């Protein structure tokens, strides 16, 4: 498709379960970002990928959070042993990465995660 | 201290009124980028504009205009002749390339309600 695609759009799970969130970026975009949006914290950066490597993981809130990207395309964000404070909308964004000029990030619709 | 401050949490205007959304930022970098995104009730973040730190020209796009002033570290957004479809949460964001990831630091957002 033309835009950033995220799945599932909604996920409800019990506390303690693991969840996987998927992001399919815009074709040709080498940079991929995960953000989290919650009422209390607003929009927060989680992790950045350039190609398959993640040079900036500084926003991951705990070691329960991990992410990978394969083939320079699809990325998966995994949350292990979910806690109620993990409830939020997880947003994925992608952008072209041109060294001379910064490109804007384009966002997907997000995955709304609810931890019971 | 917040790097991006949007002091107006919520604004309500009557249709056809002009409205200005304020954004004040803080950075030590000499090169940086500023953005505005719109988040309608459907949830997707929509890119509106990017401005780099070396370009202080104001920009107009239809009913939208942006006023970037480095002297006051502000990047304000004006909607002229507002319409109901402008109702959304608007986010100002800062990107500082120094970290290498070009991650976005968002303000808390301003919720704009345009009343018919």
Short mmCIF file of N, CA and C in Angstrom, two decimals, chain A residues 44-81:
data_model
loop_
_atom_site.label_atom_id
_atom_site.label_comp_id
_atom_site.label_asym_id
_atom_site.label_seq_id
_atom_site.Cartn_x
_atom_site.Cartn_y
_atom_site.Cartn_z
N UNK A 44 5.89 9.54 22.80
CA UNK A 44 7.26 9.28 23.21
C UNK A 44 7.97 8.41 22.18
N UNK A 45 9.21 8.75 21.88
CA UNK A 45 10.05 7.95 21.00
C UNK A 45 10.47 6.66 21.71
N UNK A 46 10.46 5.55 20.98
CA UNK A 46 10.90 4.28 21.53
C UNK A 46 12.21 3.82 20.91
N UNK A 47 12.22 3.66 19.58
CA UNK A 47 13.38 3.07 18.93
C UNK A 47 13.43 3.51 17.47
N UNK A 48 14.63 3.52 16.94
CA UNK A 48 14.87 3.95 15.56
C UNK A 48 15.68 2.87 14.83
N UNK A 49 15.26 2.55 13.61
CA UNK A 49 15.98 1.65 12.75
C UNK A 49 16.46 2.39 11.51
N UNK A 50 17.71 2.11 11.13
CA UNK A 50 18.20 2.52 9.83
C UNK A 50 18.57 1.22 9.12
N UNK A 51 17.81 0.86 8.10
CA UNK A 51 17.96 -0.47 7.56
C UNK A 51 17.53 -1.48 8.61
N UNK A 52 18.34 -2.51 8.82
CA UNK A 52 18.02 -3.55 9.81
C UNK A 52 18.66 -3.29 11.16
N UNK A 53 19.47 -2.28 11.26
CA UNK A 53 20.14 -2.03 12.54
C UNK A 53 19.41 -0.95 13.33
N UNK A 54 19.55 -1.02 14.63
CA UNK A 54 18.86 -0.09 15.53
C UNK A 54 19.89 0.71 16.31
N UNK A 55 20.38 1.79 15.71
CA UNK A 55 21.41 2.56 16.39
C UNK A 55 20.91 3.36 17.59
N UNK A 56 19.61 3.52 17.71
CA UNK A 56 19.07 4.29 18.82
C UNK A 56 17.89 3.55 19.44
N UNK A 57 18.15 2.96 20.61
CA UNK A 57 17.11 2.26 21.37
C UNK A 57 16.80 3.00 22.66
N UNK A 58 17.21 4.24 22.71
CA UNK A 58 17.21 4.97 23.97
C UNK A 58 15.83 5.17 24.59
N UNK A 59 14.78 5.05 23.76
CA UNK A 59 13.44 5.30 24.28
C UNK A 59 12.74 4.07 24.82
N UNK A 60 13.30 2.89 24.65
CA UNK A 60 12.64 1.69 25.17
C UNK A 60 12.56 1.78 26.68
N UNK A 61 11.36 1.64 27.27
CA UNK A 61 11.18 1.92 28.69
C UNK A 61 11.74 0.84 29.61
N UNK A 62 11.87 -0.38 29.14
CA UNK A 62 12.41 -1.44 29.98
C UNK A 62 12.91 -2.57 29.10
N UNK A 63 13.58 -3.54 29.72
CA UNK A 63 14.10 -4.67 28.94
C UNK A 63 12.98 -5.62 28.52
N UNK A 64 11.75 -5.34 28.91
CA UNK A 64 10.64 -6.15 28.41
C UNK A 64 10.29 -5.78 26.96
N UNK A 65 10.79 -4.65 26.54
CA UNK A 65 10.51 -4.15 25.18
C UNK A 65 11.69 -4.47 24.26
N UNK A 66 11.39 -5.00 23.08
CA UNK A 66 12.42 -5.25 22.10
C UNK A 66 11.80 -5.07 20.71
N UNK A 67 12.65 -4.86 19.73
CA UNK A 67 12.16 -4.69 18.37
C UNK A 67 13.19 -5.21 17.40
N UNK A 68 12.70 -5.66 16.27
CA UNK A 68 13.61 -6.08 15.21
C UNK A 68 13.03 -5.66 13.87
N UNK A 69 13.92 -5.63 12.90
CA UNK A 69 13.51 -5.29 11.54
C UNK A 69 14.28 -6.20 10.60
N UNK A 70 13.57 -6.82 9.70
CA UNK A 70 14.19 -7.77 8.78
C UNK A 70 14.00 -7.32 7.34
N UNK A 71 15.03 -7.58 6.55
CA UNK A 71 14.94 -7.25 5.13
C UNK A 71 14.82 -5.77 4.86
N UNK A 72 15.17 -4.96 5.84
CA UNK A 72 15.06 -3.52 5.66
C UNK A 72 13.64 -3.04 5.48
N UNK A 73 12.68 -3.88 5.89
CA UNK A 73 11.29 -3.51 5.66
C UNK A 73 10.48 -3.66 6.94
N UNK A 74 9.78 -4.79 7.09
CA UNK A 74 8.84 -4.97 8.19
C UNK A 74 9.57 -4.98 9.54
N UNK A 75 8.92 -4.36 10.51
CA UNK A 75 9.46 -4.34 11.87
C UNK A 75 8.42 -4.91 12.84
N UNK A 76 8.93 -5.55 13.87
CA UNK A 76 8.07 -6.08 14.93
C UNK A 76 8.52 -5.53 16.27
N UNK A 77 7.59 -4.99 17.01
CA UNK A 77 7.84 -4.54 18.39
C UNK A 77 7.23 -5.58 19.32
N UNK A 78 8.04 -6.11 20.20
CA UNK A 78 7.59 -7.15 21.13
C UNK A 78 7.63 -6.62 22.55
N UNK A 79 6.55 -6.85 23.26
CA UNK A 79 6.49 -6.51 24.69
C UNK A 79 6.26 -7.81 25.45
N UNK A 80 7.18 -8.13 26.31
CA UNK A 80 7.08 -9.36 27.10
C UNK A 80 6.48 -9.06 28.47
N UNK A 81 5.77 -10.03 29.00
CA UNK A 81 5.20 -9.93 30.35
C UNK A 81 4.51 -8.57 30.53
#
